[in-house]
Short mmCIF file of C-alpha atoms in Angstrom, two decimals:
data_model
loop_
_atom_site.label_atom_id
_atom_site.label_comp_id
_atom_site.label_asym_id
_atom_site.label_seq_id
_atom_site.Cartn_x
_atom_site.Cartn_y
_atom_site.Cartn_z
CA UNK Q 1 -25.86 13.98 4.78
CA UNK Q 2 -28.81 11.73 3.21
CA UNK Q 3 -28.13 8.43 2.63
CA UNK Q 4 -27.98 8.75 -1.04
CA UNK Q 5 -25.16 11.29 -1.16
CA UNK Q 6 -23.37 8.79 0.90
CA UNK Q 7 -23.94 5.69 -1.24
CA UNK Q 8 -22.77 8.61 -4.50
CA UNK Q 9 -19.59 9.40 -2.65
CA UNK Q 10 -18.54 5.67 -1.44
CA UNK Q 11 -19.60 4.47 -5.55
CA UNK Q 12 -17.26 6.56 -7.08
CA UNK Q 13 -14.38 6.13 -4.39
CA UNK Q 14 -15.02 2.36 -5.13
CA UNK Q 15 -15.80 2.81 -8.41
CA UNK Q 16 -12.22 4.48 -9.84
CA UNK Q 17 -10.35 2.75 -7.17
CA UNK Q 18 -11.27 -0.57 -8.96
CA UNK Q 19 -10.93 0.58 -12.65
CA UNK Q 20 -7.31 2.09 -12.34
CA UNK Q 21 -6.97 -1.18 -10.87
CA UNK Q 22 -8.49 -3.53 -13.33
CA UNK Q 23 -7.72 -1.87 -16.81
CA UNK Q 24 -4.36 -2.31 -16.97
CA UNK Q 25 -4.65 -5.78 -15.98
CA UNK Q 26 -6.99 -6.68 -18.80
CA UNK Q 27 -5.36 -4.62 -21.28
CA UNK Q 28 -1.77 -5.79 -21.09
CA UNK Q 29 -1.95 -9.37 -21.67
CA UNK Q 30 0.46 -10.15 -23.31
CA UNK Q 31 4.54 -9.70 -22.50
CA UNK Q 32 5.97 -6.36 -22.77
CA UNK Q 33 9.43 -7.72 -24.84
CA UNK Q 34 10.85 -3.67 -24.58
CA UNK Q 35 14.07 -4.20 -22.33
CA UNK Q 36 14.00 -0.31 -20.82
CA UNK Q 37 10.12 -0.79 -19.87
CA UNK Q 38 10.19 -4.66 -18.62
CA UNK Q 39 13.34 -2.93 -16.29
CA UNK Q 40 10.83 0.14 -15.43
CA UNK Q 41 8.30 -2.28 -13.98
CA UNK Q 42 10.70 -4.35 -11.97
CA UNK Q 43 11.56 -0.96 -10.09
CA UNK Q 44 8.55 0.22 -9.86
CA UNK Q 45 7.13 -1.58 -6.83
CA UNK Q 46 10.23 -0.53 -4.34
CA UNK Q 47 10.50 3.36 -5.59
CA UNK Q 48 6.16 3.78 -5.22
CA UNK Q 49 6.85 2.22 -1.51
CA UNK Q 50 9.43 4.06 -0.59
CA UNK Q 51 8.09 7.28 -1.63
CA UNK Q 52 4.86 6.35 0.37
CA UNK Q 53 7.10 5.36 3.47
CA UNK Q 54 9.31 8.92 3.47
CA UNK Q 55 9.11 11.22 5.15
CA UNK Q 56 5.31 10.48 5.60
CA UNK Q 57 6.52 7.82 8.49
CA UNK Q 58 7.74 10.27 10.81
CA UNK Q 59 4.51 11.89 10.68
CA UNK Q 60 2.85 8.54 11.26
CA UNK Q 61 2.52 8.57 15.43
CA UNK Q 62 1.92 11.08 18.30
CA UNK Q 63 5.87 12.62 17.90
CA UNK Q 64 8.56 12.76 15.05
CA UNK Q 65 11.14 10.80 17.94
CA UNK Q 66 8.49 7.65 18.58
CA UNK Q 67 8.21 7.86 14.93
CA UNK Q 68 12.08 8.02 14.40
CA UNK Q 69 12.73 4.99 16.94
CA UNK Q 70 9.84 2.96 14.81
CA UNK Q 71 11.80 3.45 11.90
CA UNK Q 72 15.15 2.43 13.33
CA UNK Q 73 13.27 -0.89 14.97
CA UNK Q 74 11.55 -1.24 11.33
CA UNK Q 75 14.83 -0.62 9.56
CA UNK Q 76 17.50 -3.36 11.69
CA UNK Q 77 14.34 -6.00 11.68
CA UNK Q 78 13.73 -5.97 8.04
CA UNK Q 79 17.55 -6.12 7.47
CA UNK Q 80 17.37 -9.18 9.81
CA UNK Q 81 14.41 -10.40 7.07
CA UNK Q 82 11.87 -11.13 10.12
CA UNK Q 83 9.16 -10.82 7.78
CA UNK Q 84 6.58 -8.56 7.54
CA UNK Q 85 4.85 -9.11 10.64
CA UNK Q 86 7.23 -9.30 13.04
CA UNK Q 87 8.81 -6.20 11.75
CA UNK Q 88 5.19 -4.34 11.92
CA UNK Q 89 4.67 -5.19 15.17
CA UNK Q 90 8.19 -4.59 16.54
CA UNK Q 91 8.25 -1.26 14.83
CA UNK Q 92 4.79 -0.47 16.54
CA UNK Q 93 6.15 -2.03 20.06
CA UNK Q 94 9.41 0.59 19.71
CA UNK Q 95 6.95 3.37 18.93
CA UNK Q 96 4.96 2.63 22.38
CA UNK Q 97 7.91 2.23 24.62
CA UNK Q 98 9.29 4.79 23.10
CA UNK Q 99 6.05 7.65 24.06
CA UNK Q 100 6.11 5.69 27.26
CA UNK Q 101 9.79 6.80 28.20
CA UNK Q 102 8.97 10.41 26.50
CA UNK Q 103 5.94 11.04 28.24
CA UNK Q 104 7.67 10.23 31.65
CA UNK Q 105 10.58 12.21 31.27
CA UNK Q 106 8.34 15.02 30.57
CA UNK Q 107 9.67 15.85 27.20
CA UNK Q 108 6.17 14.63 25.16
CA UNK Q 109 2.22 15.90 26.27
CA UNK G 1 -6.33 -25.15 -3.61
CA UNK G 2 -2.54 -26.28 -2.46
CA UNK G 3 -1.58 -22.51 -4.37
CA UNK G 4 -4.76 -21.30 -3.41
CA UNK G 5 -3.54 -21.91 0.75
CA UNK G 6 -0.35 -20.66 -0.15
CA UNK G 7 -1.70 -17.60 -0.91
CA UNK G 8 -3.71 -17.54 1.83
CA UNK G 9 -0.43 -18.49 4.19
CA UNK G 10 1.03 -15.37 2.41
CA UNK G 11 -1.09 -13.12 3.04
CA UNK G 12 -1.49 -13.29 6.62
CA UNK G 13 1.27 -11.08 7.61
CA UNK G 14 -0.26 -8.51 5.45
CA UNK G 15 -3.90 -9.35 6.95
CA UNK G 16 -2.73 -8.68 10.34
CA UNK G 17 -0.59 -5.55 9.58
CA UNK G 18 -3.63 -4.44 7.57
CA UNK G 19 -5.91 -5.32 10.54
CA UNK G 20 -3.91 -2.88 12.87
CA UNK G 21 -3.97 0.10 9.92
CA UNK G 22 -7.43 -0.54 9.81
CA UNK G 23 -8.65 -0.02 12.90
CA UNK G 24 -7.25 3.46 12.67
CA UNK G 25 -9.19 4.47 9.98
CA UNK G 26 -12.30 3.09 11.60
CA UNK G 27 -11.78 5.90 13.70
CA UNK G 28 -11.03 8.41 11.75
CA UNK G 29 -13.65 7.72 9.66
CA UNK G 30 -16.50 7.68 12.83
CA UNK G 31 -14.47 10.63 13.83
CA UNK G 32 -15.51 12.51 10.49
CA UNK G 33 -18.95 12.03 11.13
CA UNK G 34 -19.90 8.68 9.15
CA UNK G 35 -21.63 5.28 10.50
CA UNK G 36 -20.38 2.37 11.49
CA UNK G 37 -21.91 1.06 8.87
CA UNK G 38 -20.75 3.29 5.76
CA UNK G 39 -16.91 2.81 7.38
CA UNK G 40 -17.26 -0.70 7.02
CA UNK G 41 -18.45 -0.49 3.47
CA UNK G 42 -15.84 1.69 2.34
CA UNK G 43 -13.11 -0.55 3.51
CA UNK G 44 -14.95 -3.33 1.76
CA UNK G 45 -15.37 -1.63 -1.64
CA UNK G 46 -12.32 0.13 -1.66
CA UNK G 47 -9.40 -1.88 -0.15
CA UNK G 48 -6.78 0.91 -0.14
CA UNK G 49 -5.29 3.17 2.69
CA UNK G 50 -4.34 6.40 1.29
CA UNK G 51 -7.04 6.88 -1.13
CA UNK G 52 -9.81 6.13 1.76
CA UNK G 53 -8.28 8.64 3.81
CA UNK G 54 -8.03 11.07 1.40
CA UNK G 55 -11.81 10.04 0.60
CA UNK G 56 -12.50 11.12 4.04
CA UNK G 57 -11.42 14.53 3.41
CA UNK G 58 -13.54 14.48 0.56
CA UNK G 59 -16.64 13.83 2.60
CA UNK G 60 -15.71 15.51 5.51
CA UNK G 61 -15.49 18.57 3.41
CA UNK G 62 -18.53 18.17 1.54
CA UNK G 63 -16.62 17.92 -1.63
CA UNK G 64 -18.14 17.37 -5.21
CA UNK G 65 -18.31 14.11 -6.73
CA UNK G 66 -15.39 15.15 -9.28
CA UNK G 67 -13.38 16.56 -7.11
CA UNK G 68 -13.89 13.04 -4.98
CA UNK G 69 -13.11 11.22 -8.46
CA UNK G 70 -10.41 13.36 -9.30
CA UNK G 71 -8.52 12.62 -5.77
CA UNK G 72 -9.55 8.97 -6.39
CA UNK G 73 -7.61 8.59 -9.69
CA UNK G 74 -4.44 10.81 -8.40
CA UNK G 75 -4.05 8.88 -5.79
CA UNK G 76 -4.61 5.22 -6.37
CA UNK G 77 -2.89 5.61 -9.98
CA UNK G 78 0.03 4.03 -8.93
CA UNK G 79 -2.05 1.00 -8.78
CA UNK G 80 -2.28 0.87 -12.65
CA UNK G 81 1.70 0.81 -12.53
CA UNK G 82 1.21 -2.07 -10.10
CA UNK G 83 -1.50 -3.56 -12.75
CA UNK G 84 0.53 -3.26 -15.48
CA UNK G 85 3.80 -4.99 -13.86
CA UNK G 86 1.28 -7.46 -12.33
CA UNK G 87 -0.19 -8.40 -15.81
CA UNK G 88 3.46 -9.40 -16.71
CA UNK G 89 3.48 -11.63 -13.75
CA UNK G 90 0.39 -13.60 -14.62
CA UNK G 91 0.67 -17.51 -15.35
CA UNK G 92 -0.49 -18.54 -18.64
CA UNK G 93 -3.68 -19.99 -16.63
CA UNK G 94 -4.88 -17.03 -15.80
CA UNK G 95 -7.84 -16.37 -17.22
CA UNK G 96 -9.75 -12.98 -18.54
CA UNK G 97 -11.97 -13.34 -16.06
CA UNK G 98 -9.52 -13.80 -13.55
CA UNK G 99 -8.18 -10.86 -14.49
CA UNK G 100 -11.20 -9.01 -13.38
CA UNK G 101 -11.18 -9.98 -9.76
CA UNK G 102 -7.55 -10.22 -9.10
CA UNK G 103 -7.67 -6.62 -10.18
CA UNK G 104 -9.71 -5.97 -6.94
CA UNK G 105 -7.23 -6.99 -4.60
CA UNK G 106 -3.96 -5.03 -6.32
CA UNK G 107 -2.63 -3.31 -2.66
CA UNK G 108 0.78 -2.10 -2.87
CA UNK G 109 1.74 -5.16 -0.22
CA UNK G 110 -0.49 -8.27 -2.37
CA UNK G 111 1.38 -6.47 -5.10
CA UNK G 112 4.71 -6.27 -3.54
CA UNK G 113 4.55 -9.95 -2.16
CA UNK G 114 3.08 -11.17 -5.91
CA UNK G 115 5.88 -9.82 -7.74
CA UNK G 116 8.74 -11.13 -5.07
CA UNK G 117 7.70 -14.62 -6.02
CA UNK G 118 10.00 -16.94 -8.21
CA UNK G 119 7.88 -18.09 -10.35
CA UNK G 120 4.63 -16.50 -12.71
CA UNK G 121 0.92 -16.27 -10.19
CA UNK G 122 -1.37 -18.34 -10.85
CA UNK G 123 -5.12 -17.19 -10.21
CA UNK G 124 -5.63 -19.16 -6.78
CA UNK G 125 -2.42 -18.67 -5.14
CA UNK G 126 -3.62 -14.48 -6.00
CA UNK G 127 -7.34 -15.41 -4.84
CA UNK G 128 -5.77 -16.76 -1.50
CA UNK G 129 -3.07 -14.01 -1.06
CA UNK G 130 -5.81 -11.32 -1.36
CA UNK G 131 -8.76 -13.22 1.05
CA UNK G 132 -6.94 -12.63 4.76
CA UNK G 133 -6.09 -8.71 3.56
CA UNK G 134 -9.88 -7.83 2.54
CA UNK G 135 -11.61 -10.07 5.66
CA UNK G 136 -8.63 -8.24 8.23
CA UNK G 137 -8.62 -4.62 6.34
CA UNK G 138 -12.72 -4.61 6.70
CA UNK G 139 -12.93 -6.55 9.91
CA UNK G 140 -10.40 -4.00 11.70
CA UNK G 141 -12.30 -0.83 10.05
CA UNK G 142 -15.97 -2.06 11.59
CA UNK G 143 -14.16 -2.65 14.79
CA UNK G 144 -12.34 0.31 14.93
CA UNK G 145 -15.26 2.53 13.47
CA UNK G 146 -17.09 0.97 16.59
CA UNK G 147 -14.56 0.31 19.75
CA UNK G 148 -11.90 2.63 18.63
CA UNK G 149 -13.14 5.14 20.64
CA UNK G 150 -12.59 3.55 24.09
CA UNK G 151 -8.53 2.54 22.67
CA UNK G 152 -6.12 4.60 24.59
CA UNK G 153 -4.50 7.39 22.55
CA UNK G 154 -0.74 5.84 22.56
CA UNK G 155 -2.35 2.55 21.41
CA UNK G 156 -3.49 4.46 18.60
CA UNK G 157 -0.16 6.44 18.01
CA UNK G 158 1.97 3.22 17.87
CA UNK G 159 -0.67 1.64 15.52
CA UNK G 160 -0.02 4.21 12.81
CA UNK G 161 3.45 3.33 12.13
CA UNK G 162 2.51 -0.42 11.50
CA UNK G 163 1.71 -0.20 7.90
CA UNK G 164 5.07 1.95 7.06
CA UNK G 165 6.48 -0.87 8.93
CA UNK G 166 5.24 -3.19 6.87
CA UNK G 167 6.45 -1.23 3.60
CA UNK G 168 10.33 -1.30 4.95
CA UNK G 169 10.09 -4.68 5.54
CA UNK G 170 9.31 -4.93 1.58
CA UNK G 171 12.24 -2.98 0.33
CA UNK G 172 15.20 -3.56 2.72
CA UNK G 173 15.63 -7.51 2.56
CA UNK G 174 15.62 -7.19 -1.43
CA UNK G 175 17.69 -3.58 -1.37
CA UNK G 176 20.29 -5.65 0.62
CA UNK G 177 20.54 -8.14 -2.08
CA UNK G 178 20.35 -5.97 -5.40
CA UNK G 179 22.47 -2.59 -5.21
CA UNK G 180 20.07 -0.92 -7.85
CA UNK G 181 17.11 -1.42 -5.84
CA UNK G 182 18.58 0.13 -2.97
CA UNK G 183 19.39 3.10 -5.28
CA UNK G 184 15.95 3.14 -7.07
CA UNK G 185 14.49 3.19 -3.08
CA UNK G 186 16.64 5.88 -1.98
CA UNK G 187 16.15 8.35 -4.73
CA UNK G 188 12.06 7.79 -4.78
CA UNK G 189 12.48 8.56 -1.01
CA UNK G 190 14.81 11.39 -0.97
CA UNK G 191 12.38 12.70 -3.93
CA UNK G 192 9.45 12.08 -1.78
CA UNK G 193 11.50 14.35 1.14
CA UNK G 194 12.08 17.05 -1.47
CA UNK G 195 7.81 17.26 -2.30
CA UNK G 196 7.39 17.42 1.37
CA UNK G 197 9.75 19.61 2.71
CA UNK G 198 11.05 22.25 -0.66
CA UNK G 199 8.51 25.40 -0.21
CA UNK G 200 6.43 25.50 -4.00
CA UNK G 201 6.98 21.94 -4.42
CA UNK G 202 5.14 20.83 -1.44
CA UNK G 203 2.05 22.31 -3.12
CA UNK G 204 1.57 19.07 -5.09
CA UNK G 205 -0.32 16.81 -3.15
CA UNK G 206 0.63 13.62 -1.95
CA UNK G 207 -0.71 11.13 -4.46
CA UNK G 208 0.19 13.22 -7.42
CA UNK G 209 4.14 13.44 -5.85
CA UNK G 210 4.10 9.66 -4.94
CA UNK G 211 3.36 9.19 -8.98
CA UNK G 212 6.39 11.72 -9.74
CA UNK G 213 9.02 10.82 -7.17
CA UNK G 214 8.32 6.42 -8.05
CA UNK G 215 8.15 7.51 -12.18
CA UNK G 216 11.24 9.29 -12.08
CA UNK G 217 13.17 7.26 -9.65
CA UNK G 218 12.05 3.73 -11.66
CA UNK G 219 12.98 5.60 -14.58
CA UNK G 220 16.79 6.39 -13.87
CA UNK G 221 16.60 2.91 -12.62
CA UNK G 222 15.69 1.36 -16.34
CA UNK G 223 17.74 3.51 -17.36
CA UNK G 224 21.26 2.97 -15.64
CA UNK G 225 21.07 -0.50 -14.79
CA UNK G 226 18.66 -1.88 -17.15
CA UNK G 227 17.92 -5.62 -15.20
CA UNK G 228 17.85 -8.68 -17.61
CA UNK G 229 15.43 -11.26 -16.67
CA UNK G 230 12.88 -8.93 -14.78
CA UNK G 231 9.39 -8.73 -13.89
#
């Protein structure tokens, strides 16, 4: 690939990435008053991540059980509001031990 | 600069979550035949996980520049969702300009920690929120694009749940607090299931569902429990 069909490709990624981003910011300036859509946006944040987070997590790692046991670790944690670190990482910790203890008992690879 | 450092305080948990995340597509990304270099600067320009990956593909395949455009725009649209809820956030201070650049650094978890503040953003405490995520989420990509390779595989495996991690720790702590979040979380996700899994329906691809399943599930939202004092 030359280096110009590169530099095409990684402009236009960049390029609509950063205006789906940008217009709506400039546009809407001022405060939406309608109740239904002000309502809309308040939900909006949760429903996009959780239909980014399922069922794609379980697909996430090596194995659908690792993946299960991240989500379990990911799931108590953020009910315990460690923050979003400490859940990460915790989730990511359960996800290793888990392979670990799959691969030995011969179920996994 | 006291907002501007609270941002930046802020957005360290999502710097280091994104650091992890990143590292994986480092690899993947030397893994479908591109530099070091050209990994690095797509992290940099872009600043987004599912619509580099899919950008990949794009490359990988040899795809044409609409198509890449096209992909682009069906994935990272819920971003202008995000924009537009984000523009109702915005302190009075913020200026046009600031607009402009706080646009750049819209990722579903700046967004999600922006809009689970108290009180309206001002344009420093964004600017500091989003400086940690863009250093880490480029910083990991050149380092995974050219270490990742000597990581051990499991290392890798574990690594690629951290930034779904990161999402449940968004939703639960406020879905335990407000029963028509939790609703307006589960429906999105049990849509989400039904786009995977339901043969015909799983022919929509992923960014186009994501739209569908977080429209829809918002929607009933607004519409059965309308929330007062939102946004």
């Amino acid at each position: 690939m030359s280096g110009m069909t590169l530099f095409l490709y990684i402009f236009v990624m960049a390029g609509v990435t950063y205006l789906v981003r940008m217009l709506p910011l400039v546009i809407f300036k001022k405060k939406i008053e309608n109740r239904f859509i002000r309502s809309f946006l308040y939900y909006i944040p949760y429903a996009v991540l959780a239909a980014m987070t399922f069922p794609a997590i379980l697909d996430s790692t090596s194995s659908t059980l690792s993946a299960a046991a991240g989500l379990l670790i990911a799931f108590i944690t953020a009910y315990f509001e460690l923050g979003l670190l400490p859940v990460a990482l915790l989730s990511c910790l359960s996800v290793f031990i888990c392979e670990i203890i799959l691969t030995n008992l011969g179920i996994f690879l | 600069m006291k907002e501007y450092l609270r941002g930046l305080k802020d957005g360290l948990p999502v710097g280091l979550g994104y650091f992890s995340v990143s590292i994986a597509f480092g690899v993947s990304a030397v893994q479908a035949g591109l530099s070091v270099f050209a990994a690095f600067a797509i992290s940099l320009t872009n600043l987004t996980s599912a619509g580099q990956l899919a950008g990949l593909s794009v490359i990988a395949a040899a795809g044409g520049l609409v198509e890449m455009a096209l992909t682009q725009l069906v994935i990272n649209l819920r971003y202008a969702l995000m924009s537009v809820s984000l523009s109702q956030k915005m302190d009075d201070s913020v200026r046009l300009w600031n607009r402009f650049i706080i646009a750049f650094g819209n990722t579903d978890e700046i967004f999600a920690i922006a809009s689970g503040q108290s009180s309206s953003v001002t344009a420093p405490y964004f600017y500091g929120l989003m400086t940690l995520p863009i250093l880490c989420w480029s910083g990991g990509t050149l380092i995974g694009a050219a270490a990742g390779k000597i990581l051990p595989e499991m290392v890798l495996s574990a690594l690629g749940v951290a930034i779904y991690g990161m999402f449940v720790a968004v939703i639960i702590p406020t879905a335990k607090k407000s029963l028509a979040i939790a609703l307006v979380a589960l429906g999105a996700a049990a849509l989400s299931c039904c786009f995977t899994w339901i043969p015909g329906l799983n022919n929509v691809s992923g960014g186009f569902a994501i739209i569908i399943c977080a429209v829809v599930a918002a929607a009933a939202g607004a519409f059965f429990a309308p929330a007062e004092d939102t946004v």
